[in-house]
C-alpha atoms as one frame of an Amber mdcrd trajectory, in Angstrom:
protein
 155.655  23.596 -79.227 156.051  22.634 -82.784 152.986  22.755 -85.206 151.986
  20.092 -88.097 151.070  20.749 -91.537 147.655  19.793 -92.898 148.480  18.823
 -96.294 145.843  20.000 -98.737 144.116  16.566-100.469 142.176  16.789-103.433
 138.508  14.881-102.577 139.212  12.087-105.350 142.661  11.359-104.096 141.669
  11.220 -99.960 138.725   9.027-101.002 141.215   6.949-102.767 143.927   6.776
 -99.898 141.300   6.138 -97.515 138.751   3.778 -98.985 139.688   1.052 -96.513
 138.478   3.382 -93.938 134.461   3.075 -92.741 132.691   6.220 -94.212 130.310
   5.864 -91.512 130.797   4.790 -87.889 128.537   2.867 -85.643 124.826   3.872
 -84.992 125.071   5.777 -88.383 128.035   8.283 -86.774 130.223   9.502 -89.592
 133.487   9.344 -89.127 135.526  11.772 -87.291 138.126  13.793 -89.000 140.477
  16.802 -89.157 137.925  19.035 -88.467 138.917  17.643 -84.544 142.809  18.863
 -85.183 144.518  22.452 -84.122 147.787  22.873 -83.650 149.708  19.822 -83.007
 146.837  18.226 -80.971 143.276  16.242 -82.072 139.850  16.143 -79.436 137.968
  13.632 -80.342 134.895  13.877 -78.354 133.707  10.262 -77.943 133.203   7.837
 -75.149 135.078   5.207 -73.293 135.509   2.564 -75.780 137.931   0.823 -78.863
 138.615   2.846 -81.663 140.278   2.509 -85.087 142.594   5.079 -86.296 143.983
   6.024 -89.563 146.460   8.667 -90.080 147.654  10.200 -93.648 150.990  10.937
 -92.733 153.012  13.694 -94.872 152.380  16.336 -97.665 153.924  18.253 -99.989
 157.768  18.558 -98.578 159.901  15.924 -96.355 157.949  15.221 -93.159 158.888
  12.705 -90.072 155.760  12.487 -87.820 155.328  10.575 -84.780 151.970  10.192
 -83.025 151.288   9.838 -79.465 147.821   9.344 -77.769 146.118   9.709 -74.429
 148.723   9.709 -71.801 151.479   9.221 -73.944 151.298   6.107 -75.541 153.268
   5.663 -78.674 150.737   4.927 -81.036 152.890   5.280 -84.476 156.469   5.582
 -84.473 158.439   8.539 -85.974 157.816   8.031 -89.402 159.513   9.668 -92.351
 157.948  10.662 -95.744 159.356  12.032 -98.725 157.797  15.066-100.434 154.560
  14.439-102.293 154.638  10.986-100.852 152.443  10.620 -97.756 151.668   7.286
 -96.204 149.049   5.717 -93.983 148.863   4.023 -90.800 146.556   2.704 -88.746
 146.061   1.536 -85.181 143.533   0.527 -82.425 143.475   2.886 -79.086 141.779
   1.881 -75.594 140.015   4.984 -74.454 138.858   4.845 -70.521 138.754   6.674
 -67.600 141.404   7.065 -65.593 143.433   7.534 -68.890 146.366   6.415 -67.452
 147.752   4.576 -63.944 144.138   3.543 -62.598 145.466   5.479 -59.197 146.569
   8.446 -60.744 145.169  11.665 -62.428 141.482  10.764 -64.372 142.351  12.379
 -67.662 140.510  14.371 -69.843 137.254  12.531 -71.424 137.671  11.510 -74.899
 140.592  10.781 -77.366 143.259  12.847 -77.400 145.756  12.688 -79.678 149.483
  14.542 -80.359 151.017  14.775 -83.771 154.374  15.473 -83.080 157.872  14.396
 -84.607 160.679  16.550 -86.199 158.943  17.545 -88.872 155.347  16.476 -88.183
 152.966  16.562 -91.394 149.173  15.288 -90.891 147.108  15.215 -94.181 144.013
  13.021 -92.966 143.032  11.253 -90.393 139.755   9.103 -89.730 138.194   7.818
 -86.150 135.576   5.249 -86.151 134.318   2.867 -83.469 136.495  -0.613 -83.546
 134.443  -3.577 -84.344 136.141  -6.491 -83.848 138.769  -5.511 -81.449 141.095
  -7.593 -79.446 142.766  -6.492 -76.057 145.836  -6.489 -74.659 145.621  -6.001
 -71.140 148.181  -5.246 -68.872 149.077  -5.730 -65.584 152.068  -4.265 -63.444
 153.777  -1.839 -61.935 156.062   1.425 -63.082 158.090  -0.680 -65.324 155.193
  -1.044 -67.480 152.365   1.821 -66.555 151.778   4.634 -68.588 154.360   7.287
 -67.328 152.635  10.633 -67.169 155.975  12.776 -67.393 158.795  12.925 -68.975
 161.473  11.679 -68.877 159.702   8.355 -67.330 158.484   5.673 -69.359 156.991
   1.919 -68.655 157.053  -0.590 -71.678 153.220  -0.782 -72.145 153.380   2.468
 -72.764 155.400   1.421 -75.568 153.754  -1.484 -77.015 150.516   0.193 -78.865
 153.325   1.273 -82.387 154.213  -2.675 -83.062 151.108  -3.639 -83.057 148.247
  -3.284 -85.848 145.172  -2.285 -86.242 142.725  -4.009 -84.584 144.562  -5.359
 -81.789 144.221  -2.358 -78.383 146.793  -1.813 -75.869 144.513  -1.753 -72.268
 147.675  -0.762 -69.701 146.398  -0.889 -65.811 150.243  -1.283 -64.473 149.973
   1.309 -61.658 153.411   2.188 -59.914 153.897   1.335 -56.815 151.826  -2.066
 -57.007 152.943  -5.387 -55.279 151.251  -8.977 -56.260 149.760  -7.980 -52.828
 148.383  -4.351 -53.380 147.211  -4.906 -57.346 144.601  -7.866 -56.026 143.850
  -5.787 -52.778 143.107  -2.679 -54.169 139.245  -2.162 -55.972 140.941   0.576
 -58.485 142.901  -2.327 -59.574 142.234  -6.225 -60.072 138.660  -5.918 -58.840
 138.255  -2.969 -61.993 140.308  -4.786 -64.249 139.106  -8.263 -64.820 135.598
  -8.118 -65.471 137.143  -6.060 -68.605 138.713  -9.293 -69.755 136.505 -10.380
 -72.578 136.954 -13.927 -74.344 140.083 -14.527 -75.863 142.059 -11.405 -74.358
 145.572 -11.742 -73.531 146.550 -10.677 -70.189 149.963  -9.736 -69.546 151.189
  -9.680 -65.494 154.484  -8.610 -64.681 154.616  -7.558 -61.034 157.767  -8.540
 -59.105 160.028  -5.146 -58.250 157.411  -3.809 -54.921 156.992  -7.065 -54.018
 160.629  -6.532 -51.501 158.862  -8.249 -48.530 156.340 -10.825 -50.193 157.462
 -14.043 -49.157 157.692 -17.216 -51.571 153.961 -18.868 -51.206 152.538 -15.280
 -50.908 153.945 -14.559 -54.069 153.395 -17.606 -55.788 149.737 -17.464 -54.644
 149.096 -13.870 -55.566 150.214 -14.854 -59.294 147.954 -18.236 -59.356 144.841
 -16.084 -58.593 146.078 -13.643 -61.122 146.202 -16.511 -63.845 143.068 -17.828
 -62.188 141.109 -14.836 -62.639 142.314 -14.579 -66.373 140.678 -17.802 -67.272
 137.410 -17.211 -65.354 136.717 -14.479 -67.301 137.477 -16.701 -70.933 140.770
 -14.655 -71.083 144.262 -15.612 -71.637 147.100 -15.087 -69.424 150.662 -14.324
 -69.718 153.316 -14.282 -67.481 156.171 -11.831 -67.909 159.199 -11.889 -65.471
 160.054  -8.637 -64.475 162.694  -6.038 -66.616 166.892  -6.049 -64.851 167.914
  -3.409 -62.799 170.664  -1.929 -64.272 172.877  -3.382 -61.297 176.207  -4.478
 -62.617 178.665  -6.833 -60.657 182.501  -5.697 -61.329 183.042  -8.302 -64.241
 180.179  -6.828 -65.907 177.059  -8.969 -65.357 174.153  -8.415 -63.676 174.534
 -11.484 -61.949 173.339 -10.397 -58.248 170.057 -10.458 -56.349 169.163  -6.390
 -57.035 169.465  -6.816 -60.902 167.506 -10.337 -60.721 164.936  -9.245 -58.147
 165.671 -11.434 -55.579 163.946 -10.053 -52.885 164.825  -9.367 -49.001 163.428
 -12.460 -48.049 165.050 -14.321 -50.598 162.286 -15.152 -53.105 163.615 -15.449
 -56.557 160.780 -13.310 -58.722 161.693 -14.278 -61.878 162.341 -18.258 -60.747
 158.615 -18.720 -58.976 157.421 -16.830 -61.987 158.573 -19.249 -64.257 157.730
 -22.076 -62.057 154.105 -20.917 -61.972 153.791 -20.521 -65.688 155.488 -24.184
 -66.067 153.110 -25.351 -63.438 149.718 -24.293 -64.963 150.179 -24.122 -68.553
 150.677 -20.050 -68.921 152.492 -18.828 -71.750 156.201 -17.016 -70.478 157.828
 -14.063 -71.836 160.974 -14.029 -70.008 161.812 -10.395 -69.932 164.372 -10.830
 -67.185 166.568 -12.783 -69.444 166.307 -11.188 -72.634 166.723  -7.656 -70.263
 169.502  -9.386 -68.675 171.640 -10.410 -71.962 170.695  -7.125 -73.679 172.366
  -4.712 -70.972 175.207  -7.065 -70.476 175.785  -6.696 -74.381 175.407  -2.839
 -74.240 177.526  -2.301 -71.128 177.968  -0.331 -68.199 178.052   2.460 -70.487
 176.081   2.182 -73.348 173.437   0.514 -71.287 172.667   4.194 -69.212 169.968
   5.196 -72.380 168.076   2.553 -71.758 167.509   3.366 -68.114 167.174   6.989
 -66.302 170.843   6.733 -64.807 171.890  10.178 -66.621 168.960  11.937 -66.252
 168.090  10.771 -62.046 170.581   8.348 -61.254 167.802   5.548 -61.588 168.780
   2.325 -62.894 164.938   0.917 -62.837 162.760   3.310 -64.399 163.363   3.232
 -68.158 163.732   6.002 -70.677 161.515   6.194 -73.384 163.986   4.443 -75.580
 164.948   1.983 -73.219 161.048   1.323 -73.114 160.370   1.292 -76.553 163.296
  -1.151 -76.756 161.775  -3.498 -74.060 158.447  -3.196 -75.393 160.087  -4.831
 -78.704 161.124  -7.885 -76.988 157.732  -8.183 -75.701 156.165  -7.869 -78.837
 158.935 -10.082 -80.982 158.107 -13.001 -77.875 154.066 -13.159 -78.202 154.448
 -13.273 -82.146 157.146 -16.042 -82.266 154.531 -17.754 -79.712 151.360 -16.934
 -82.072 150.396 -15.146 -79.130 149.778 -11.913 -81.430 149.960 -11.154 -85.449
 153.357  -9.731 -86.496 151.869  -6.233 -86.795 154.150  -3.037 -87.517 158.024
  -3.327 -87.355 159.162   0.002 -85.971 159.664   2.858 -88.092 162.997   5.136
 -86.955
């Protein structure tokens, strides 16, 4: 495992650097610090809760440091810094229990953080309790869970480096899950929405499990999704589901498997559409922007963004491929004032 440098900071030029940081966190706390950081890692040992983050990235030679949080979100890109020229970034994280897939492993308590990269380089960083935070929460399957091994990765997990501080990634996809399973199971919709605080987005995309749902089941199981958004003062959005990487011999993905038209018929992405048209629900329509992007790219050059070389899977995406789709995501809910523009990706 690679190690990071902890570049050495005189006092005046860290309080400096970081004097848009809270000295002191809630309840009188002070801040938490590198005194939490070995090796390539940082325990932070706090509860379930929002917390604001900023790094120091870099020191005294050419550093590129990525950092990754929890089960491994991408929380800054890969970020490059020239010697003597370190830079700061900041970010919001969701801590909880389970960490990750609500049905999976419960994590360990606390944050957890990984400074990794080519070259990693951490000079500072600072932990406080988030204030005024606003959620993103997230609903779905594999496509868009937090992955908890390589080389798997859903979009959410994704998301958390375009967006700035202040505004939290909450993920509860959970692979597997079906319009029909996420409302029937208690670990799921039951745990999730009385989490949805005022003025919350909540993004559903749940389509690929559901191979046997038929049309009013489906189009039900979404209304009661967007239903349960609103009761709770949140705000729902509807995101038709990511292509499988299902090409027809002209080259387009223009078949039921790649479309997720189901056994029974049901057009996923159509009846999504129809129910956000219906009841007033913001759309990001993943499937076409998914669609046009690995038609561009090719039955070739379209294999990164899925796990074709590395399992012959042409659903679950690669951690590029997610990163990628977790772009489009982000690009729609700012050009719909859905979100702030937040961080372009770095690398």
């Amino acid at each position: 495992m690679r190690r990071f440098t902890v570049a050495v900071l005189t006092a005046a030029t860290l309080g400096t650097a970081l004097s848009a940081v809270p000295a002191q966190a809630h309840q009188g706390r002070p801040a938490l610090g590198l005194e939490n950081c070995a090796a390539n890692a940082c325990h932070f040992d706090v509860p379930a809760g929002t917390y604001d983050v900023t790094v120091r990235l870099g020191g005294d030679g050419a550093a590129s440091t990525r950092v990754t949080g929890e089960t491994r979100r991408t929380l800054v890109a890969e970020t490059a810094t020239a010697a003597g020229r370190p830079v700061l970034r900041s970010f919001t994280v969701d801590v909880r229990t389970p960490e990750g897939e609500p049905t999976g492993a419960v994590g360990t308590p606390g944050l957890d953080l990984v400074i990794g990269g080519s070259a990693p380089a951490l000079a500072d960083i600072r932990v406080t309790p988030a204030k005024r935070a606003r959620q993103i929460l997230l609903v779905g399957d594999s496509t868009v869970c937090d992955q908890p091994g390589d080389p798997y990765s859903g979009w959410g997990q994704q998301l958390p480096q375009y967006l700035r501080k202040g505004v939290s990634v909450a993920n509860h996809a959970d692979s597997g899950e079906s319009t029909v399973s996420y409302l029937a199971d208690s670990r799921l919709w039951a745990t999730v929405q009385p989490r949805i605080k005022r003025g919350d987005l909540v993004l559903i995309q749940l389509a690929h499990n559901d191979k046997q749902t038929d049309e009013a089941t489906y189009r039900a199981n979404l209304e009661t999704l967007v239903a349960g958004v609103r009761a709770q003062g949140g705000r729902p959005v509807l995101v038709t589901p990511i292509v499988r990487r299902w090409f027809n011999a002209d080259g387009t993905l223009n078949n039921g498997t790649a479309l997720l038209v189901n056994g029974l018929g049901v057009d996923h992405p159509a009846v999504t559409r129809s129910v956000a048209a219906a009841h007033a629900v913001p759309l990001v329509d993943l499937t076409a922007k998914t669609k046009a992007l690995v038609e561009s790219l090719g039955t070739e050059g379209s294999k990164a963004l899925y796990l074709y070389n590395e399992k012959r899977d042409n659903t679950h995406t690669s951690v590029h491929g997610a990163t990628v789709y977790a772009g489009l995501v982000r690009d729609e809910l700012v050009a719909q004032g859905l979100v702030p523009e937040g961080r372009t990706r770095v690398g």
